[in-house]
PDB file of C-alpha atoms and ligand atoms in Angstrom:
ATOM      1  CA  MET A   1      32.124  43.032  41.845  1.00 88.00           C
ATOM      2  CA  ASN A   2      30.850  46.006  43.365  1.00 92.00           C
ATOM      3  CA  THR A   3      27.167  46.240  42.012  1.00 95.00           C
ATOM      4  CA  ASP A   4      27.830  50.139  41.130  1.00 95.00           C
ATOM      5  CA  LEU A   5      30.855  49.414  39.399  1.00 97.00           C
ATOM      6  CA  GLU A   6      30.561  50.102  36.122  1.00 97.00           C
ATOM      7  CA  LYS A   7      34.432  48.023  35.419  1.00 97.00           C
ATOM      8  CA  VAL A   8      37.080  46.590  37.089  1.00 98.00           C
ATOM      9  CA  ILE A   9      40.922  48.539  35.636  1.00 97.00           C
ATOM     10  CA  LEU A  10      43.076  47.061  37.977  1.00 98.00           C
ATOM     11  CA  SER A  11      42.964  44.253  40.195  1.00 98.00           C
ATOM     12  CA  ALA A  12      43.221  43.522  44.139  1.00 98.00           C
ATOM     13  CA  ASP A  13      45.837  41.085  42.656  1.00 98.00           C
ATOM     14  CA  GLU A  14      47.475  43.799  39.895  1.00 98.00           C
ATOM     15  CA  ILE A  15      47.439  46.558  41.965  1.00 98.00           C
ATOM     16  CA  ASN A  16      49.309  44.070  44.865  1.00 98.00           C
ATOM     17  CA  THR A  17      52.005  43.213  42.827  1.00 98.00           C
ATOM     18  CA  ARG A  18      52.825  46.614  41.539  1.00 98.00           C
ATOM     19  CA  VAL A  19      52.728  47.330  45.183  1.00 98.00           C
ATOM     20  CA  GLN A  20      55.371  45.390  45.843  1.00 98.00           C
ATOM     21  CA  GLU A  21      57.465  46.730  43.013  1.00 98.00           C
ATOM     22  CA  ILE A  22      57.799  50.411  44.143  1.00 98.00           C
ATOM     23  CA  ALA A  23      58.521  48.924  47.708  1.00 98.00           C
ATOM     24  CA  ILE A  24      61.979  47.264  46.310  1.00 97.00           C
ATOM     25  CA  GLU A  25      62.552  50.787  43.771  1.00 97.00           C
ATOM     26  CA  ILE A  26      61.762  52.749  47.289  1.00 98.00           C
ATOM     27  CA  ASN A  27      64.489  50.494  48.787  1.00 97.00           C
ATOM     28  CA  GLN A  28      67.252  50.160  46.453  1.00 96.00           C
ATOM     29  CA  ASN A  29      66.591  54.416  46.861  1.00 96.00           C
ATOM     30  CA  TYR A  30      68.123  54.549  50.531  1.00 96.00           C
ATOM     31  CA  GLU A  31      68.750  51.479  51.432  1.00 89.00           C
ATOM     32  CA  GLY A  32      72.556  51.966  53.153  1.00 87.00           C
ATOM     33  CA  SER A  33      72.336  55.055  52.446  1.00 87.00           C
ATOM     34  CA  VAL A  34      69.369  56.683  55.123  1.00 93.00           C
ATOM     35  CA  ARG A  35      68.992  55.902  58.939  1.00 92.00           C
ATOM     36  CA  GLU A  36      65.799  56.530  58.818  1.00 96.00           C
ATOM     37  CA  VAL A  37      63.129  58.399  56.403  1.00 97.00           C
ATOM     38  CA  ILE A  38      59.578  60.214  57.492  1.00 97.00           C
ATOM     39  CA  LEU A  39      56.884  58.838  55.445  1.00 97.00           C
ATOM     40  CA  ILE A  40      54.341  61.300  55.415  1.00 96.00           C
ATOM     41  CA  THR A  41      50.789  59.948  54.175  1.00 96.00           C
ATOM     42  CA  LEU A  42      47.724  62.306  52.664  1.00 95.00           C
ATOM     43  CA  LEU A  43      44.714  61.425  54.399  1.00 92.00           C
ATOM     44  CA  ASP A  44      42.067  60.273  53.492  1.00 92.00           C
ATOM     45  CA  GLY A  45      42.643  58.913  49.784  1.00 94.00           C
ATOM     46  CA  ALA A  46      46.013  57.626  50.566  1.00 97.00           C
ATOM     47  CA  ILE A  47      45.091  55.362  53.939  1.00 96.00           C
ATOM     48  CA  VAL A  48      45.181  51.988  51.751  1.00 98.00           C
ATOM     49  CA  PHE A  49      48.305  52.628  49.411  1.00 98.00           C
ATOM     50  CA  THR A  50      50.105  53.763  52.793  1.00 98.00           C
ATOM     51  CA  ALA A  51      48.944  50.695  54.575  1.00 98.00           C
ATOM     52  CA  ASP A  52      49.764  48.568  52.090  1.00 98.00           C
ATOM     53  CA  LEU A  53      53.227  50.003  50.460  1.00 98.00           C
ATOM     54  CA  ILE A  54      54.906  50.286  54.766  1.00 98.00           C
ATOM     55  CA  ARG A  55      53.935  46.294  55.010  1.00 98.00           C
ATOM     56  CA  HIS A  56      57.197  46.071  51.925  1.00 98.00           C
ATOM     57  CA  LEU A  57      59.718  48.658  53.313  1.00 97.00           C
ATOM     58  CA  SER A  58      62.755  48.003  54.723  1.00 96.00           C
ATOM     59  CA  VAL A  59      64.079  51.209  55.159  1.00 95.00           C
ATOM     60  CA  PRO A  60      63.042  52.300  58.440  1.00 96.00           C
ATOM     61  CA  ILE A  61      59.954  54.954  58.569  1.00 96.00           C
ATOM     62  CA  ARG A  62      58.417  56.899  60.700  1.00 96.00           C
ATOM     63  CA  LEU A  63      54.189  57.732  59.840  1.00 96.00           C
ATOM     64  CA  ASP A  64      52.780  61.161  59.914  1.00 95.00           C
ATOM     65  CA  CYS A  65      49.518  62.637  58.743  1.00 94.00           C
ATOM     66  CA  ILE A  66      48.239  65.744  57.067  1.00 93.00           C
ATOM     67  CA  ARG A  67      45.177  66.502  55.384  1.00 89.00           C
ATOM     68  CA  VAL A  68      44.032  67.855  52.366  1.00 81.00           C
ATOM     69  CA  SER A  69      41.253  68.293  51.471  1.00 72.00           C
ATOM     70  CA  SER A  70      39.246  69.852  47.773  1.00 72.00           C
ATOM     71  CA  TYR A  71      37.316  67.332  45.950  1.00 57.00           C
ATOM     72  CA  GLY A  72      34.081  67.372  48.444  1.00 58.00           C
ATOM     73  CA  ASN A  73      31.417  65.492  47.111  1.00 55.00           C
ATOM     74  CA  SER A  74      32.170  66.660  43.649  1.00 56.00           C
ATOM     75  CA  THR A  75      33.837  64.404  40.732  1.00 59.00           C
ATOM     76  CA  ASN A  76      36.189  67.951  40.559  1.00 61.00           C
ATOM     77  CA  PRO A  77      37.815  69.957  42.488  1.00 58.00           C
ATOM     78  CA  GLU A  78      35.898  72.334  43.452  1.00 55.00           C
ATOM     79  CA  THR A  79      38.545  74.597  45.515  1.00 60.00           C
ATOM     80  CA  ALA A  80      42.320  74.858  45.803  1.00 71.00           C
ATOM     81  CA  PRO A  81      43.883  72.475  47.896  1.00 76.00           C
ATOM     82  CA  ARG A  82      43.408  72.968  51.773  1.00 75.00           C
ATOM     83  CA  ILE A  83      45.991  71.300  53.959  1.00 77.00           C
ATOM     84  CA  LEU A  84      43.346  70.943  57.415  1.00 77.00           C
ATOM     85  CA  GLY A  85      45.907  69.950  60.371  1.00 73.00           C
ATOM     86  CA  SER A  86      49.908  70.190  60.803  1.00 77.00           C
ATOM     87  CA  LEU A  87      52.221  67.862  61.073  1.00 79.00           C
ATOM     88  CA  LYS A  88      53.615  65.560  64.197  1.00 81.00           C
ATOM     89  CA  SER A  89      56.938  65.995  62.663  1.00 82.00           C
ATOM     90  CA  ASP A  90      60.344  68.339  62.485  1.00 90.00           C
ATOM     91  CA  VAL A  91      61.495  67.826  59.253  1.00 94.00           C
ATOM     92  CA  GLN A  92      64.092  69.745  59.239  1.00 95.00           C
ATOM     93  CA  ASP A  93      67.506  67.529  58.098  1.00 96.00           C
ATOM     94  CA  LYS A  94      65.034  64.088  57.606  1.00 96.00           C
ATOM     95  CA  HIS A  95      64.538  62.528  54.064  1.00 97.00           C
ATOM     96  CA  VAL A  96      60.634  63.046  53.702  1.00 97.00           C
ATOM     97  CA  LEU A  97      58.283  60.847  51.794  1.00 98.00           C
ATOM     98  CA  LEU A  98      54.921  61.754  50.809  1.00 98.00           C
ATOM     99  CA  VAL A  99      52.665  59.255  49.246  1.00 98.00           C
ATOM    100  CA  ASP A 100      49.579  59.845  48.215  1.00 97.00           C
ATOM    101  CA  ASP A 101      46.707  57.814  46.080  1.00 97.00           C
ATOM    102  CA  ILE A 102      46.349  59.833  43.566  1.00 97.00           C
ATOM    103  CA  LEU A 103      48.394  62.496  41.089  1.00 97.00           C
ATOM    104  CA  ASP A 104      45.520  63.898  39.481  1.00 95.00           C
ATOM    105  CA  THR A 105      46.104  68.424  38.585  1.00 94.00           C
ATOM    106  CA  GLY A 106      49.104  68.194  40.443  1.00 95.00           C
ATOM    107  CA  ASN A 107      47.767  71.323  42.786  1.00 93.00           C
ATOM    108  CA  THR A 108      47.644  69.095  46.104  1.00 93.00           C
ATOM    109  CA  MET A 109      51.132  67.905  45.952  1.00 95.00           C
ATOM    110  CA  LYS A 110      53.232  70.880  44.901  1.00 94.00           C
ATOM    111  CA  LYS A 111      50.936  72.874  47.695  1.00 91.00           C
ATOM    112  CA  ILE A 112      52.159  69.722  49.868  1.00 93.00           C
ATOM    113  CA  VAL A 113      56.285  69.354  47.934  1.00 94.00           C
ATOM    114  CA  ASN A 114      56.294  73.863  48.743  1.00 92.00           C
ATOM    115  CA  GLU A 115      54.756  73.735  52.371  1.00 89.00           C
ATOM    116  CA  VAL A 116      57.512  70.922  53.235  1.00 93.00           C
ATOM    117  CA  SER A 117      60.517  72.577  51.034  1.00 94.00           C
ATOM    118  CA  VAL A 118      60.772  75.593  53.823  1.00 92.00           C
ATOM    119  CA  GLN A 119      60.816  73.663  56.616  1.00 93.00           C
ATOM    120  CA  LYS A 120      64.435  72.413  54.451  1.00 96.00           C
ATOM    121  CA  PRO A 121      64.338  68.807  54.168  1.00 97.00           C
ATOM    122  CA  ALA A 122      67.267  66.573  54.116  1.00 97.00           C
ATOM    123  CA  SER A 123      65.415  65.334  50.337  1.00 97.00           C
ATOM    124  CA  LEU A 124      62.104  64.950  49.529  1.00 98.00           C
ATOM    125  CA  ARG A 125      61.114  62.128  47.583  1.00 98.00           C
ATOM    126  CA  THR A 126      56.784  61.751  46.064  1.00 98.00           C
ATOM    127  CA  CYS A 127      55.085  58.779  45.628  1.00 98.00           C
ATOM    128  CA  VAL A 128      51.845  57.722  44.535  1.00 98.00           C
ATOM    129  CA  PHE A 129      49.438  55.200  43.314  1.00 98.00           C
ATOM    130  CA  LEU A 130      47.883  56.415  40.400  1.00 98.00           C
ATOM    131  CA  ASP A 131      49.027  59.285  37.963  1.00 98.00           C
ATOM    132  CA  LYS A 132      46.659  61.071  35.347  1.00 97.00           C
ATOM    133  CA  PRO A 133      49.080  62.855  33.345  1.00 97.00           C
ATOM    134  CA  GLU A 134      46.492  64.085  30.671  1.00 96.00           C
ATOM    135  CA  ARG A 135      44.566  66.425  33.514  1.00 94.00           C
ATOM    136  CA  ARG A 136      47.857  67.934  34.549  1.00 95.00           C
ATOM    137  CA  GLN A 137      47.409  70.980  35.801  1.00 94.00           C
ATOM    138  CA  ASN A 138      51.838  71.969  36.080  1.00 94.00           C
ATOM    139  CA  ASN A 139      54.510  69.618  35.480  1.00 94.00           C
ATOM    140  CA  PHE A 140      54.016  68.146  38.719  1.00 96.00           C
ATOM    141  CA  GLN A 141      56.051  64.030  38.376  1.00 97.00           C
ATOM    142  CA  ALA A 142      56.217  61.648  41.659  1.00 98.00           C
ATOM    143  CA  ASP A 143      59.474  60.270  42.267  1.00 98.00           C
ATOM    144  CA  TRP A 144      57.720  56.935  41.978  1.00 98.00           C
ATOM    145  CA  SER A 145      54.097  56.350  40.193  1.00 98.00           C
ATOM    146  CA  GLY A 146      52.428  53.023  40.094  1.00 98.00           C
ATOM    147  CA  PHE A 147      50.363  53.257  37.517  1.00 98.00           C
ATOM    148  CA  SER A 148      49.247  55.627  34.759  1.00 98.00           C
ATOM    149  CA  ILE A 149      45.480  55.738  33.655  1.00 97.00           C
ATOM    150  CA  PRO A 150      43.303  57.402  31.196  1.00 96.00           C
ATOM    151  CA  ASP A 151      41.259  60.161  32.599  1.00 95.00           C
ATOM    152  CA  GLU A 152      38.670  58.920  33.637  1.00 95.00           C
ATOM    153  CA  PHE A 153      36.629  58.830  37.568  1.00 95.00           C
ATOM    154  CA  VAL A 154      37.922  55.949  39.843  1.00 98.00           C
ATOM    155  CA  VAL A 155      37.373  54.473  43.406  1.00 98.00           C
ATOM    156  CA  GLY A 156      38.283  52.049  44.671  1.00 98.00           C
ATOM    157  CA  TYR A 157      41.880  50.709  46.905  1.00 98.00           C
ATOM    158  CA  GLY A 158      41.716  54.671  49.025  1.00 98.00           C
ATOM    159  CA  LEU A 159      39.835  56.850  46.455  1.00 98.00           C
ATOM    160  CA  ASP A 160      35.944  57.796  46.400  1.00 96.00           C
ATOM    161  CA  TYR A 161      32.821  58.570  45.447  1.00 96.00           C
ATOM    162  CA  ALA A 162      31.249  61.258  47.950  1.00 94.00           C
ATOM    163  CA  GLY A 163      33.054  59.117  50.574  1.00 94.00           C
ATOM    164  CA  ARG A 164      31.949  55.905  49.526  1.00 96.00           C
ATOM    165  CA  TYR A 165      34.358  53.254  48.033  1.00 98.00           C
ATOM    166  CA  ARG A 166      37.919  53.450  49.012  1.00 98.00           C
ATOM    167  CA  GLU A 167      36.959  49.629  50.664  1.00 98.00           C
ATOM    168  CA  LEU A 168      36.761  48.406  47.412  1.00 98.00           C
ATOM    169  CA  PRO A 169      40.493  46.165  46.918  1.00 98.00           C
ATOM    170  CA  TYR A 170      40.483  46.644  43.295  1.00 98.00           C
ATOM    171  CA  LEU A 171      39.255  49.541  41.341  1.00 98.00           C
ATOM    172  CA  GLY A 172      37.284  50.415  38.453  1.00 98.00           C
ATOM    173  CA  THR A 173      34.373  53.003  37.104  1.00 97.00           C
ATOM    174  CA  LEU A 174      30.920  54.271  39.122  1.00 97.00           C
ATOM    175  CA  LYS A 175      28.356  52.963  36.781  1.00 95.00           C
ATOM    176  CA  PRO A 176      26.570  56.204  35.508  1.00 92.00           C
ATOM    177  CA  GLU A 177      23.597  56.580  36.989  1.00 91.00           C
ATOM    178  CA  ILE A 178      25.251  56.308  40.722  1.00 92.00           C
ATOM    179  CA  TYR A 179      26.586  60.345  39.254  1.00 86.00           C
ATOM    180  CA  SER A 180      22.898  61.010  39.179  1.00 80.00           C
ATOM    181  CA  HIS A 181      22.171  59.721  41.979  1.00 71.00           C
ATOM    182  CA  ASN A 182      23.638  62.045  43.719  1.00 63.00           C
ATOM    183  CA  THR A 183      22.718  65.331  41.629  1.00 56.00           C
TER     184      THR A 183
HETATM  185  C1  LIG B 201      42.035  63.662  45.679  1.00 96.48           C
HETATM  186  C2  LIG B 201      43.090  62.781  46.507  1.00 96.48           C
HETATM  187  C3  LIG B 201      44.616  64.151  45.883  1.00 96.48           C
HETATM  188  C4  LIG B 201      44.493  64.811  45.354  1.00 96.48           C
HETATM  189  C5  LIG B 201      44.923  65.161  44.231  1.00 96.48           C
HETATM  190  O1  LIG B 201      42.213  64.182  47.600  1.00 96.48           O
HETATM  191  O2  LIG B 201      43.708  61.780  47.651  1.00 96.48           O
HETATM  192  O3  LIG B 201      45.367  63.876  47.221  1.00 96.48           O
HETATM  193  O4  LIG B 201      42.619  64.703  45.204  1.00 96.48           O
HETATM  194  O5  LIG B 201      44.433  65.874  42.851  1.00 96.48           O
HETATM  195  P1  LIG B 201      44.857  67.099  42.398  1.00 96.48           P
HETATM  196  O6  LIG B 201      46.382  66.585  42.028  1.00 96.48           O
HETATM  197  O7  LIG B 201      43.597  67.308  41.136  1.00 96.48           O
HETATM  198  O8  LIG B 201      44.927  68.034  43.933  1.00 96.48           O
HETATM  199  P2  LIG B 201      40.131  64.554  48.399  1.00 96.48           P
HETATM  200  O9  LIG B 201      40.165  65.889  48.544  1.00 96.48           O
HETATM  201  O10 LIG B 201      39.616  63.988  47.302  1.00 96.48           O
HETATM  202  O11 LIG B 201      40.070  63.795  49.212  1.00 96.48           O
HETATM  203  P3  LIG B 201      40.499  62.557  49.561  1.00 96.48           P
HETATM  204  O12 LIG B 201      41.928  61.965  49.947  1.00 96.48           O
HETATM  205  O13 LIG B 201      40.054  62.873  51.084  1.00 96.48           O
HETATM  206  O14 LIG B 201      40.143  61.397  49.171  1.00 96.48           O
END
């Protein structure tokens, strides 16, 4: 375990097992009914989850990325989510799957869903690795969610604190002194 971590919440094995289960559900949803899915991953946090998930998908995908930022270097959203850049895909009449690492307040997903919806996709689904229902500021619910977790700040498997720890293959909480070093 990384020495900055207080505890591991989800091991790499638990994560891998769950990612495969989600992929099966997604495959069942699309298989036989759609030719192709445009999978839009929300940078930066969803990179790791997306990379693992797509390798278990049987439905053909086109990968697109969108960068959204709201957290800066803190553990709480500092600003309303900002969309940085634009999609390369034309999503009109296409089947779209949005993938993010965590559903927290729900403001990011709600904003992206609104943005994509106006382009009239044939269908729009959402998939998140983690869900923190206690933190929600709206009624947003993902179609697929890996794990529901309590309101604790977590890092690893794509999730960062001040840009660090994304590469850890497991999910954990940081020791309190790590935050005090950054304030
Ligand atoms: C994080 C995370 C989600 C979003 C969830 O992004 O990746 O996209 O916040 O929060 P919300 O439900 O409260 O809107 P962040 O801004 O930290 O950028 P990152 O993906 O680059 O880490």
